[in-house]
Amino acid sequence: QVQLVESGGGLVQAGGSLRLSCAASGRLFSNNVMGWYRQAPGKQRELVATRTSGGYTNYADSVKDRFAISRDNAKNTAYLQMNSLNPEDTAVYYCNAQNLLRTGEPFGEDYWGQGTQVTVSS
């Protein structure tokens, strides 16, 4: 089992910034991927950004030039720096983690945090 604890959400005005943190504990392999997904009211959960323990990143096109995901592998913690926020970024943001085999294939279930609300006012 892997436990994920998120922090850093809140209310911000358009154009502002927020930083989310996600701390993982439990049986997380040294080879893994952690990332962020979000779900706005009435919409499906969508990818925001992921980063493997080896440093490979993947971003949604809508956030690519504004958000940055980083990791502290020693602390099993992932961060999402969100800049130039706009009301369309309003959603519950969920941290996700999954163990990977040496081949890069996912292993076992993926894990989710409880979610943190991000609200951007216009």
PDB file of C-alpha atoms in Angstrom:
ATOM      1  CA  GLN A   1       0.000   0.000   0.000  1.00  0.00           C
ATOM      2  CA  VAL A   2       1.028   3.575  -0.704  1.00  0.00           C
ATOM      3  CA  GLN A   3      -0.436   6.566   1.083  1.00  0.00           C
ATOM      4  CA  LEU A   4      -0.483  10.015  -0.505  1.00  0.00           C
ATOM      5  CA  VAL A   5      -1.015  13.252   1.406  1.00  0.00           C
ATOM      6  CA  GLU A   6      -1.586  16.438  -0.563  1.00  0.00           C
ATOM      7  CA  SER A   7      -1.326  20.028   0.574  1.00  0.00           C
ATOM      8  CA  GLY A   8      -1.187  23.506  -0.850  1.00  0.00           C
ATOM      9  CA  GLY A   9      -4.550  24.106  -2.456  1.00  0.00           C
ATOM     10  CA  GLY A  10      -6.610  27.218  -1.888  1.00  0.00           C
ATOM     11  CA  LEU A  11      -8.178  30.309  -3.383  1.00  0.00           C
ATOM     12  CA  VAL A  12      -6.177  32.573  -5.663  1.00  0.00           C
ATOM     13  CA  GLN A  13      -6.949  35.365  -8.078  1.00  0.00           C
ATOM     14  CA  ALA A  14      -6.471  34.945 -11.798  1.00  0.00           C
ATOM     15  CA  GLY A  15      -2.846  35.414 -12.739  1.00  0.00           C
ATOM     16  CA  GLY A  16      -1.653  34.177  -9.365  1.00  0.00           C
ATOM     17  CA  SER A  17       0.362  31.147  -8.342  1.00  0.00           C
ATOM     18  CA  LEU A  18       0.016  28.149  -6.072  1.00  0.00           C
ATOM     19  CA  ARG A  19       2.268  25.255  -5.184  1.00  0.00           C
ATOM     20  CA  LEU A  20       0.891  21.815  -4.423  1.00  0.00           C
ATOM     21  CA  SER A  21       2.795  19.129  -2.542  1.00  0.00           C
ATOM     22  CA  CYS A  22       2.228  15.390  -2.378  1.00  0.00           C
ATOM     23  CA  ALA A  23       4.080  13.225   0.110  1.00  0.00           C
ATOM     24  CA  ALA A  24       4.089   9.474  -0.457  1.00  0.00           C
ATOM     25  CA  SER A  25       4.680   6.816   2.156  1.00  0.00           C
ATOM     26  CA  GLY A  26       4.451   3.061   2.197  1.00  0.00           C
ATOM     27  CA  ARG A  27       5.547   0.559  -0.398  1.00  0.00           C
ATOM     28  CA  LEU A  28       6.689   2.864  -3.176  1.00  0.00           C
ATOM     29  CA  PHE A  29       9.364   1.366  -5.421  1.00  0.00           C
ATOM     30  CA  SER A  30      12.464   3.413  -6.202  1.00  0.00           C
ATOM     31  CA  ASN A  31      11.248   3.244  -9.811  1.00  0.00           C
ATOM     32  CA  ASN A  32       7.878   4.973  -9.909  1.00  0.00           C
ATOM     33  CA  VAL A  33       5.792   7.722 -11.401  1.00  0.00           C
ATOM     34  CA  MET A  34       4.000  10.438  -9.469  1.00  0.00           C
ATOM     35  CA  GLY A  35       1.729  13.038 -10.863  1.00  0.00           C
ATOM     36  CA  TRP A  36      -1.276  15.282 -10.653  1.00  0.00           C
ATOM     37  CA  TYR A  37      -4.742  14.964 -12.111  1.00  0.00           C
ATOM     38  CA  ARG A  38      -7.679  17.299 -11.719  1.00  0.00           C
ATOM     39  CA  GLN A  39     -11.436  17.129 -11.863  1.00  0.00           C
ATOM     40  CA  ALA A  40     -13.666  20.125 -12.367  1.00  0.00           C
ATOM     41  CA  PRO A  41     -17.392  20.012 -11.539  1.00  0.00           C
ATOM     42  CA  GLY A  42     -19.282  18.072 -14.167  1.00  0.00           C
ATOM     43  CA  LYS A  43     -16.131  16.995 -15.970  1.00  0.00           C
ATOM     44  CA  GLN A  44     -14.006  13.875 -16.085  1.00  0.00           C
ATOM     45  CA  ARG A  45     -10.745  13.613 -14.227  1.00  0.00           C
ATOM     46  CA  GLU A  46      -7.878  14.657 -16.488  1.00  0.00           C
ATOM     47  CA  LEU A  47      -4.115  14.484 -16.509  1.00  0.00           C
ATOM     48  CA  VAL A  48      -2.244  17.603 -15.446  1.00  0.00           C
ATOM     49  CA  ALA A  49       1.374  16.452 -15.190  1.00  0.00           C
ATOM     50  CA  THR A  50       3.439  13.412 -14.282  1.00  0.00           C
ATOM     51  CA  ARG A  51       7.080  12.834 -13.528  1.00  0.00           C
ATOM     52  CA  THR A  52       8.911   9.561 -13.174  1.00  0.00           C
ATOM     53  CA  SER A  53      11.584   8.961 -10.578  1.00  0.00           C
ATOM     54  CA  GLY A  54      14.014   9.035 -13.501  1.00  0.00           C
ATOM     55  CA  GLY A  55      12.949  12.541 -14.453  1.00  0.00           C
ATOM     56  CA  TYR A  56      10.709  11.962 -17.460  1.00  0.00           C
ATOM     57  CA  THR A  57       7.827  14.452 -17.476  1.00  0.00           C
ATOM     58  CA  ASN A  58       4.500  14.640 -19.248  1.00  0.00           C
ATOM     59  CA  TYR A  59       2.157  17.636 -19.282  1.00  0.00           C
ATOM     60  CA  ALA A  60      -1.318  18.384 -20.499  1.00  0.00           C
ATOM     61  CA  ASP A  61      -1.187  20.892 -23.363  1.00  0.00           C
ATOM     62  CA  SER A  62      -3.361  23.308 -21.394  1.00  0.00           C
ATOM     63  CA  VAL A  63      -0.768  23.695 -18.623  1.00  0.00           C
ATOM     64  CA  LYS A  64       2.526  23.043 -20.404  1.00  0.00           C
ATOM     65  CA  ASP A  65       3.850  26.600 -20.314  1.00  0.00           C
ATOM     66  CA  ARG A  66       2.429  27.510 -16.905  1.00  0.00           C
ATOM     67  CA  PHE A  67       2.831  24.540 -14.581  1.00  0.00           C
ATOM     68  CA  ALA A  68       5.964  22.673 -13.532  1.00  0.00           C
ATOM     69  CA  ILE A  69       6.179  19.332 -11.785  1.00  0.00           C
ATOM     70  CA  SER A  70       9.204  18.485  -9.699  1.00  0.00           C
ATOM     71  CA  ARG A  71      10.213  15.718  -7.334  1.00  0.00           C
ATOM     72  CA  ASP A  72      12.346  15.135  -4.285  1.00  0.00           C
ATOM     73  CA  ASN A  73      12.950  11.424  -4.673  1.00  0.00           C
ATOM     74  CA  ALA A  74      14.689  11.153  -1.318  1.00  0.00           C
ATOM     75  CA  LYS A  75      11.502  12.379   0.350  1.00  0.00           C
ATOM     76  CA  ASN A  76       9.106  10.643  -2.044  1.00  0.00           C
ATOM     77  CA  THR A  77       7.466  14.003  -2.558  1.00  0.00           C
ATOM     78  CA  ALA A  78       6.119  15.588  -5.725  1.00  0.00           C
ATOM     79  CA  TYR A  79       5.386  19.257  -6.250  1.00  0.00           C
ATOM     80  CA  LEU A  80       3.272  21.130  -8.750  1.00  0.00           C
ATOM     81  CA  GLN A  81       4.129  24.781  -9.242  1.00  0.00           C
ATOM     82  CA  MET A  82       1.178  26.485 -10.892  1.00  0.00           C
ATOM     83  CA  ASN A  83       1.677  29.937 -12.395  1.00  0.00           C
ATOM     84  CA  SER A  84      -0.559  32.248 -14.407  1.00  0.00           C
ATOM     85  CA  LEU A  85      -3.633  30.523 -13.034  1.00  0.00           C
ATOM     86  CA  ASN A  86      -6.971  31.183 -14.682  1.00  0.00           C
ATOM     87  CA  PRO A  87     -10.548  30.269 -13.697  1.00  0.00           C
ATOM     88  CA  GLU A  88     -10.442  27.253 -16.019  1.00  0.00           C
ATOM     89  CA  ASP A  89      -7.841  25.738 -13.678  1.00  0.00           C
ATOM     90  CA  THR A  90     -10.417  25.555 -10.882  1.00  0.00           C
ATOM     91  CA  ALA A  91     -10.770  21.917  -9.864  1.00  0.00           C
ATOM     92  CA  VAL A  92      -9.981  19.342  -7.240  1.00  0.00           C
ATOM     93  CA  TYR A  93      -6.382  18.293  -7.786  1.00  0.00           C
ATOM     94  CA  TYR A  94      -5.459  14.699  -7.030  1.00  0.00           C
ATOM     95  CA  CYS A  95      -2.019  13.262  -6.520  1.00  0.00           C
ATOM     96  CA  ASN A  96      -1.352   9.899  -8.128  1.00  0.00           C
ATOM     97  CA  ALA A  97       1.472   7.403  -7.749  1.00  0.00           C
ATOM     98  CA  GLN A  98       2.271   4.093  -9.343  1.00  0.00           C
ATOM     99  CA  ASN A  99       5.132   1.680  -9.069  1.00  0.00           C
ATOM    100  CA  LEU A 100       7.039   0.825 -12.231  1.00  0.00           C
ATOM    101  CA  LEU A 101       9.018  -2.201 -13.298  1.00  0.00           C
ATOM    102  CA  ARG A 102      12.552  -1.710 -14.605  1.00  0.00           C
ATOM    103  CA  THR A 103      11.068  -1.851 -18.099  1.00  0.00           C
ATOM    104  CA  GLY A 104       8.937   1.163 -17.272  1.00  0.00           C
ATOM    105  CA  GLU A 105       5.702  -0.800 -17.264  1.00  0.00           C
ATOM    106  CA  PRO A 106       3.253  -0.065 -14.469  1.00  0.00           C
ATOM    107  CA  PHE A 107       3.170  -2.606 -11.673  1.00  0.00           C
ATOM    108  CA  GLY A 108       0.211  -3.163  -9.421  1.00  0.00           C
ATOM    109  CA  GLU A 109      -2.487  -0.674  -8.647  1.00  0.00           C
ATOM    110  CA  ASP A 110      -2.152   3.058  -8.809  1.00  0.00           C
ATOM    111  CA  TYR A 111      -2.761   5.129  -5.736  1.00  0.00           C
ATOM    112  CA  TRP A 112      -4.673   8.361  -5.200  1.00  0.00           C
ATOM    113  CA  GLY A 113      -4.627  11.108  -2.636  1.00  0.00           C
ATOM    114  CA  GLN A 114      -7.738  12.595  -1.124  1.00  0.00           C
ATOM    115  CA  GLY A 115      -7.633  15.656  -3.356  1.00  0.00           C
ATOM    116  CA  THR A 116      -7.088  19.343  -2.700  1.00  0.00           C
ATOM    117  CA  GLN A 117      -9.314  22.139  -3.953  1.00  0.00           C
ATOM    118  CA  VAL A 118      -7.866  24.857  -6.157  1.00  0.00           C
ATOM    119  CA  THR A 119     -10.163  27.781  -6.878  1.00  0.00           C
ATOM    120  CA  VAL A 120      -9.167  30.614  -9.196  1.00  0.00           C
ATOM    121  CA  SER A 121     -11.322  33.721  -9.095  1.00  0.00           C
ATOM    122  CA  SER A 122     -11.647  36.066 -12.045  1.00  0.00           C
TER     123      SER A 122
END
